[in-house]
Short mmCIF file of N, CA and C in Angstrom, two decimals:
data_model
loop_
_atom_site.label_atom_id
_atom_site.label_comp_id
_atom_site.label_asym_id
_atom_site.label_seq_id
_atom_site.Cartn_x
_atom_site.Cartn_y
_atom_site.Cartn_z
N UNK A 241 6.44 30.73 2.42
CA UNK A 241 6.24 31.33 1.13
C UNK A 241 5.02 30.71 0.47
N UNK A 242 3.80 31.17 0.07
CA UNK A 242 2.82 31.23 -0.75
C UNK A 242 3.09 30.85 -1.68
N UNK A 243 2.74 29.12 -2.28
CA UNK A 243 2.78 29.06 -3.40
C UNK A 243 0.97 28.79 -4.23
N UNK A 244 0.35 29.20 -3.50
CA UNK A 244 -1.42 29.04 -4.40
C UNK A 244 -2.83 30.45 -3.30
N UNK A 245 -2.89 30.76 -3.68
CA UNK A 245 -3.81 31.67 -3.66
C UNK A 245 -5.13 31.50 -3.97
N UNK A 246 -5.78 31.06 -2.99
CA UNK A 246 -7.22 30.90 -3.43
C UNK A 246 -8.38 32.00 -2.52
N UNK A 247 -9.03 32.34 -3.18
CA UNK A 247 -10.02 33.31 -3.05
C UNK A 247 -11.75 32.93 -3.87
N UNK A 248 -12.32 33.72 -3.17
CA UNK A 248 -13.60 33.73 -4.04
C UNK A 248 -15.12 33.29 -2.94
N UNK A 249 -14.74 32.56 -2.27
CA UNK A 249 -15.90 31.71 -1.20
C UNK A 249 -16.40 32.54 -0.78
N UNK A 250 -17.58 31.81 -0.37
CA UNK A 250 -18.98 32.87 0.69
C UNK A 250 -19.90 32.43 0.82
N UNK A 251 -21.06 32.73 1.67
CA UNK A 251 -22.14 31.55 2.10
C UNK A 251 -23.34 32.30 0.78
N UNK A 252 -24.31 31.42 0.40
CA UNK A 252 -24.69 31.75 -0.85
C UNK A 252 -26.42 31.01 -0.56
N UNK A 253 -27.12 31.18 -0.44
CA UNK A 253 -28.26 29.86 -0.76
C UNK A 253 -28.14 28.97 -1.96
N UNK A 254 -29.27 27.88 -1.93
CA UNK A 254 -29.01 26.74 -2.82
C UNK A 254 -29.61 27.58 -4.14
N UNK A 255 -28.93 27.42 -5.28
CA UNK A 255 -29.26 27.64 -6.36
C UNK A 255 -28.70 29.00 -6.71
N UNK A 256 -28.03 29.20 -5.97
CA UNK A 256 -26.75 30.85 -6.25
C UNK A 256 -25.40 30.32 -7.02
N UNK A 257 -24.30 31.25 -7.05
CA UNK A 257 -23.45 31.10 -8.03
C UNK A 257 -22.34 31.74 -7.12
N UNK A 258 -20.99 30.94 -7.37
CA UNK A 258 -19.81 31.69 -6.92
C UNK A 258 -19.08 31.58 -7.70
N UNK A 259 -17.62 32.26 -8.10
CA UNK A 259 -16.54 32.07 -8.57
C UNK A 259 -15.78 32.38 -7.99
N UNK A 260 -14.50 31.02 -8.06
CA UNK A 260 -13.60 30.73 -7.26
C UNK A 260 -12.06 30.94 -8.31
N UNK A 261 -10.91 31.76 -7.49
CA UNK A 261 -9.95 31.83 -8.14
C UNK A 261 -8.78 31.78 -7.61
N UNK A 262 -7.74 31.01 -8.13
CA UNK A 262 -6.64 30.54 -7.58
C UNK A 262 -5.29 30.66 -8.46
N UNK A 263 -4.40 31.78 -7.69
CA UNK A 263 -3.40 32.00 -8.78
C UNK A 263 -2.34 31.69 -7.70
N UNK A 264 -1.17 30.91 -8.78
CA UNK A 264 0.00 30.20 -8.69
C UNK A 264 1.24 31.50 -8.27
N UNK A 265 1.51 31.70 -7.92
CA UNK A 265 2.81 32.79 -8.15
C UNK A 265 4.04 32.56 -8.04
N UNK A 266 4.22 31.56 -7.40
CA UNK A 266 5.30 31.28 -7.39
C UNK A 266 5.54 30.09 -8.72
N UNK A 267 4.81 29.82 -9.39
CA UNK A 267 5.08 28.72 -10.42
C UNK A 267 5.67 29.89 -11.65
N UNK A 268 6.88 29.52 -12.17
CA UNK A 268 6.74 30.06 -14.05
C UNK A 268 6.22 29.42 -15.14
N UNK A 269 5.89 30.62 -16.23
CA UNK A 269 4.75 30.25 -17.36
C UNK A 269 5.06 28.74 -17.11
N UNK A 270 6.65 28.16 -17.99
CA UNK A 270 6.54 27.51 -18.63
C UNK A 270 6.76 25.59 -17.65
N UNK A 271 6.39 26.15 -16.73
CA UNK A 271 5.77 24.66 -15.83
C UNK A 271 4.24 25.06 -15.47
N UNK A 272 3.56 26.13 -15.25
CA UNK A 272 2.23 26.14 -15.28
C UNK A 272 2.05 25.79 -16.49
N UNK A 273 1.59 26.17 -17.62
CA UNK A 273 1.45 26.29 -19.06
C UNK A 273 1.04 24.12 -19.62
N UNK A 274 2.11 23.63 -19.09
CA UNK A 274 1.90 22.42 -19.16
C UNK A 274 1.40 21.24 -18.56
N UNK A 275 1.00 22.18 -17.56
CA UNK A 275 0.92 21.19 -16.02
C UNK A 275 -1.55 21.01 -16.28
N UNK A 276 -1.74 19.82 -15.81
CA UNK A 276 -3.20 19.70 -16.02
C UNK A 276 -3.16 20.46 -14.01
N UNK A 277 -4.19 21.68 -14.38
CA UNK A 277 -4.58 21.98 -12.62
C UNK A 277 -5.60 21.57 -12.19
N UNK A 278 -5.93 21.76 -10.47
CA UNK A 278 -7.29 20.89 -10.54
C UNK A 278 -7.93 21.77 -9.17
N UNK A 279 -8.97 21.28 -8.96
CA UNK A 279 -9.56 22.21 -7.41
C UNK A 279 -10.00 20.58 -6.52
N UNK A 280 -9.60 21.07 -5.58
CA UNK A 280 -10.55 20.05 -4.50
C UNK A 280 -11.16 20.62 -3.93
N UNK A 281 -11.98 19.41 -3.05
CA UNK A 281 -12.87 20.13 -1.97
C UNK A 281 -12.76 19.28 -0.63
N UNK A 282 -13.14 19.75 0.72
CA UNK A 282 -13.18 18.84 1.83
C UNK A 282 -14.27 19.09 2.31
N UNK A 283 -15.15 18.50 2.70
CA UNK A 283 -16.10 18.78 3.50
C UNK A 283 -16.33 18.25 5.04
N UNK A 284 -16.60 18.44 6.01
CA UNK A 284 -16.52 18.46 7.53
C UNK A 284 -17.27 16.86 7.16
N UNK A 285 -16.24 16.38 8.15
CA UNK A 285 -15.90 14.97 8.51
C UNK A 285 -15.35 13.93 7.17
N UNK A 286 -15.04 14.39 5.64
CA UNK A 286 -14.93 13.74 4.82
C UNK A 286 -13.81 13.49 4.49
N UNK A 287 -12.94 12.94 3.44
CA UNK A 287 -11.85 12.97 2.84
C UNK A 287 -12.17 14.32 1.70
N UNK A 288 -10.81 14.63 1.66
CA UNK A 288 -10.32 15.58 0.66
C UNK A 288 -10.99 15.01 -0.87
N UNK A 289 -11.74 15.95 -1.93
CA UNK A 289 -11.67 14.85 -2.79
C UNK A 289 -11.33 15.56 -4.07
N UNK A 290 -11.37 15.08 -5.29
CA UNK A 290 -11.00 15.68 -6.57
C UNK A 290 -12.18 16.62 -7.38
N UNK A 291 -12.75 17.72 -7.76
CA UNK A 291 -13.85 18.29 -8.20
C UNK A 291 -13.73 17.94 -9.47
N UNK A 292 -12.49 18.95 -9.91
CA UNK A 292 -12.72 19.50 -11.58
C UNK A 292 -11.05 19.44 -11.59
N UNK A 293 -10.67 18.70 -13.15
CA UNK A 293 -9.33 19.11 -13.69
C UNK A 293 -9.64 19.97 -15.06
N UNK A 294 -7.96 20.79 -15.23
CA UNK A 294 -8.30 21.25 -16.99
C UNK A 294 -6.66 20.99 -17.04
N UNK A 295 -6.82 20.16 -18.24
CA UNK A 295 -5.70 19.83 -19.32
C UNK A 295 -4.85 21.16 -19.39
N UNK A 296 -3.88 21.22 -20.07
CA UNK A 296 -2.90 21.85 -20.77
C UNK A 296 -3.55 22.60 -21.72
N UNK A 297 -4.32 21.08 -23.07
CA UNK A 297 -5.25 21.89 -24.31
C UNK A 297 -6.48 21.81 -23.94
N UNK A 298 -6.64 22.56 -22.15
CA UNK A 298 -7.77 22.91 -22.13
C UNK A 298 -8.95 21.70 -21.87
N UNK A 299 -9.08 21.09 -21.89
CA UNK A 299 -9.70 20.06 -21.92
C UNK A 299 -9.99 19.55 -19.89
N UNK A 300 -11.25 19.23 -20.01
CA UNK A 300 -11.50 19.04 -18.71
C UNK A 300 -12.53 18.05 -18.28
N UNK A 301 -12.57 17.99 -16.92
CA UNK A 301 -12.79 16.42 -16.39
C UNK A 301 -13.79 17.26 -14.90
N UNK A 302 -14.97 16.44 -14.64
CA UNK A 302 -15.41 16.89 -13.18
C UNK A 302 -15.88 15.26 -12.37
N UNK A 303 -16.33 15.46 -11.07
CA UNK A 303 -16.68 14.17 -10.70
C UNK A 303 -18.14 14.22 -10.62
N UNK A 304 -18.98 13.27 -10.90
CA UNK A 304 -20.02 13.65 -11.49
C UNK A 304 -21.40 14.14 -10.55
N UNK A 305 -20.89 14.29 -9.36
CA UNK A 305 -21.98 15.24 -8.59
C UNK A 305 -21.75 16.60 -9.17
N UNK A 306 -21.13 17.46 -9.64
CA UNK A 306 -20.95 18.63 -10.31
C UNK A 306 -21.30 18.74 -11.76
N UNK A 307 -20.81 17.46 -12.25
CA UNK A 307 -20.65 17.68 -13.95
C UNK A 307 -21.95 18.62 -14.43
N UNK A 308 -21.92 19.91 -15.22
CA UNK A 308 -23.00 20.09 -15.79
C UNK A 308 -23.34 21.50 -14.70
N UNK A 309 -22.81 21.81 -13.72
CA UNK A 309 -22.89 22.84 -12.82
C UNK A 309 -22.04 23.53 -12.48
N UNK A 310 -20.70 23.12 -12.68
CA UNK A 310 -19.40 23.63 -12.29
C UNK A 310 -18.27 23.88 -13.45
N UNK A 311 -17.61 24.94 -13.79
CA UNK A 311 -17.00 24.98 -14.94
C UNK A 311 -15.11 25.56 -14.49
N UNK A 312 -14.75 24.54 -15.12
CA UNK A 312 -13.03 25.15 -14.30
C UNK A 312 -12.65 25.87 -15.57
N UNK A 313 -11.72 26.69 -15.35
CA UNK A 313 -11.26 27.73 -16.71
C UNK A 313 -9.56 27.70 -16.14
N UNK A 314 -8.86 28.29 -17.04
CA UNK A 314 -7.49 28.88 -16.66
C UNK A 314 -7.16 29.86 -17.82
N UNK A 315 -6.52 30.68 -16.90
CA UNK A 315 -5.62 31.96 -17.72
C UNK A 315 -4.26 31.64 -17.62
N UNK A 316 -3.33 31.14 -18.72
CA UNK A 316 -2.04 30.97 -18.38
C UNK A 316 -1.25 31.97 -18.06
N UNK A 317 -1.85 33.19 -18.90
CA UNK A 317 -0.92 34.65 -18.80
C UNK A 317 -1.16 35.40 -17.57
N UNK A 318 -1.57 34.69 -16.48
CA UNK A 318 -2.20 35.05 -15.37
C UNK A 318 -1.86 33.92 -14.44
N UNK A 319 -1.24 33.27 -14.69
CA UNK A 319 -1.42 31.60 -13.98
C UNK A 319 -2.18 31.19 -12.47
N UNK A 320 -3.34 31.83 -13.67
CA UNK A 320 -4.66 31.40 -12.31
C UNK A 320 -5.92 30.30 -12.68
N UNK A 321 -6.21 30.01 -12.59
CA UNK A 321 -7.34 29.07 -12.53
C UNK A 321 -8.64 29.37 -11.80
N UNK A 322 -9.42 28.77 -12.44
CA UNK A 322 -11.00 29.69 -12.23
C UNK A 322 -12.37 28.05 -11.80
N UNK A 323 -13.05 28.21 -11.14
CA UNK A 323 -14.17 27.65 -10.80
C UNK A 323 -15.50 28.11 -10.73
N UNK A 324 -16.40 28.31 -11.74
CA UNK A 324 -17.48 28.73 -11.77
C UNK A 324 -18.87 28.02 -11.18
N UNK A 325 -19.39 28.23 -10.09
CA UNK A 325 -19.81 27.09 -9.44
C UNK A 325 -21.62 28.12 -9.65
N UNK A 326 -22.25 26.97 -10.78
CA UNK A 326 -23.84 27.58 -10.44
C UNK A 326 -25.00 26.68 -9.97
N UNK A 327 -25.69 27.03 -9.71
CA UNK A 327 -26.79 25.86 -9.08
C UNK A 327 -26.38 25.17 -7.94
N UNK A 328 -25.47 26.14 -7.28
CA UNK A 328 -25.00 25.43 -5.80
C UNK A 328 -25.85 24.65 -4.87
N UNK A 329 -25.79 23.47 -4.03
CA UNK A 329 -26.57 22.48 -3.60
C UNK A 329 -25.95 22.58 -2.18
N UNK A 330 -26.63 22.63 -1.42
CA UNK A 330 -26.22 22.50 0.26
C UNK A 330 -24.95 21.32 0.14
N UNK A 331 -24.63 20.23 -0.64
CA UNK A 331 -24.29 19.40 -0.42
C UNK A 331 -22.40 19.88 -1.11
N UNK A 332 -22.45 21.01 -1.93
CA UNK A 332 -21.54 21.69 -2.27
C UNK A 332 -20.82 22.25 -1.03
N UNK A 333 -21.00 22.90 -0.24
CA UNK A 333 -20.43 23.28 1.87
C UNK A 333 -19.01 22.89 1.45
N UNK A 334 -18.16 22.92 1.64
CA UNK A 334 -16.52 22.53 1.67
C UNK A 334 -15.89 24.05 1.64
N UNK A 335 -14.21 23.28 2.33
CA UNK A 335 -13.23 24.06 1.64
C UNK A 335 -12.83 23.98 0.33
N UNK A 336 -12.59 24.90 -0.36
CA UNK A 336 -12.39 24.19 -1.93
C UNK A 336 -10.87 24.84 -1.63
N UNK A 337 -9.95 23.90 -2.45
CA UNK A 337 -8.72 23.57 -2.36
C UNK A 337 -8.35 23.84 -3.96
N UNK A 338 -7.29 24.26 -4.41
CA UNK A 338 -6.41 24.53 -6.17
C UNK A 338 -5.38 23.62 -5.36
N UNK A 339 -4.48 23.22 -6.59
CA UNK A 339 -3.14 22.59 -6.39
C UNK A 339 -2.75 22.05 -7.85
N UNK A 340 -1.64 21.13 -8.25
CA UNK A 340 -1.91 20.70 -9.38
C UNK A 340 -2.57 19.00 -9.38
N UNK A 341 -2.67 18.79 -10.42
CA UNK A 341 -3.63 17.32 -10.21
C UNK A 341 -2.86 16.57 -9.79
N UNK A 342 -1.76 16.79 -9.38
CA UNK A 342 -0.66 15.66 -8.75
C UNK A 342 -0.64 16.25 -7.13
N UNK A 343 -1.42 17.30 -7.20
CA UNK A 343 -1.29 17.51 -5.12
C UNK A 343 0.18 17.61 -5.03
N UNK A 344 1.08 17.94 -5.71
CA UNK A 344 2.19 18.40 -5.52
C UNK A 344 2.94 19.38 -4.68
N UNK A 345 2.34 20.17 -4.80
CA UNK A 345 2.29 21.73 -4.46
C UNK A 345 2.07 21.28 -3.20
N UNK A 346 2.70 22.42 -1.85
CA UNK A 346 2.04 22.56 -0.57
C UNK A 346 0.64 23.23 -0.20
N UNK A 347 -0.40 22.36 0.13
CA UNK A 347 -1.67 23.15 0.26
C UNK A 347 -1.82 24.12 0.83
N UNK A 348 -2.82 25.22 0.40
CA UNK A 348 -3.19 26.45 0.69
C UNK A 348 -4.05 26.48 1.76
N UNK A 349 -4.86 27.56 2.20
CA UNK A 349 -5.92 27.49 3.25
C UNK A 349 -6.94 27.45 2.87
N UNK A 350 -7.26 27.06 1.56
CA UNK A 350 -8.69 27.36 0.65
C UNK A 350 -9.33 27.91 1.30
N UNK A 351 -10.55 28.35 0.57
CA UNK A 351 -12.00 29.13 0.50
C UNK A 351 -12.87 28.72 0.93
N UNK A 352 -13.49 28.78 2.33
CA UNK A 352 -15.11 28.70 2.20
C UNK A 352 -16.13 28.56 1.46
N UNK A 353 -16.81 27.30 1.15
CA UNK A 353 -18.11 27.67 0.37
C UNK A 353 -19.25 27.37 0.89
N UNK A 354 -20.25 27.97 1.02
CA UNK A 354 -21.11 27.83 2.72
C UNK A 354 -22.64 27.85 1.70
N UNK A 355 -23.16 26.99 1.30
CA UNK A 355 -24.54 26.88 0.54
C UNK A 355 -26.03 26.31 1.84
N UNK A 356 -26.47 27.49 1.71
CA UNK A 356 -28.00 26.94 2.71
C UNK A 356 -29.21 26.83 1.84
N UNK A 357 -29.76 26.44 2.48
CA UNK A 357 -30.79 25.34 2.30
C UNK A 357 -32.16 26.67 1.87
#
């Protein structure tokens, strides 16, 4: 059973734009609604790592190879979560991964994000 849905990836050159979206379905409002979500990424040969969180009130956090390029959003009435990725950098390449910031959840098959040079 599917509990995260991620979509959106594609190979892009450096300095293109994707948006990435990941909806919960099996979660209800009122444990999404409170919960801070987050996206990861893996990249070939690396550890899994943390991108972007957003708070409850919204409020959000990136790691700072992105900060300033990457924007996470959420729709609660939708319980999806959003990644706006611009000024993509070859060095961006990963699976990008949703879950909640506690990696709780059973991981999904994330999205491709394929940036050339």
């Amino acid at each position: 059973q599917v509990h995260l849905v991620e979509s959106g990836g594609g190979a892009v050159q450096a300095g293109g734009s994707l948006r990435l979206s990941c909806r919960f379905p099996r979660m209800i409002t009122s444990t999404f609604n409170p919960s801070t979500m987050a996206w990861f990424r893996q990249a070939p040969g690396k550890q899994r790592e943390l991108v972007a969180t957003i708070a409850p009130d919204r409020s959000t956090d990136y790691v700072d190879s992105v900060r300033g390029r990457f924007t996470i959003s959420r729709d609660n009435a939708r319980k999806t979560i959003y990644l706006q990725m611009d000024s993509l950098k070859p060095d961006d390449t990963a699976v990008y991964y949703c879950n909640l910031h506690t990696r709780e959840l059973p991981w999904g098959q994330g999205t491709q994000v394929t940036v050339s040079s």
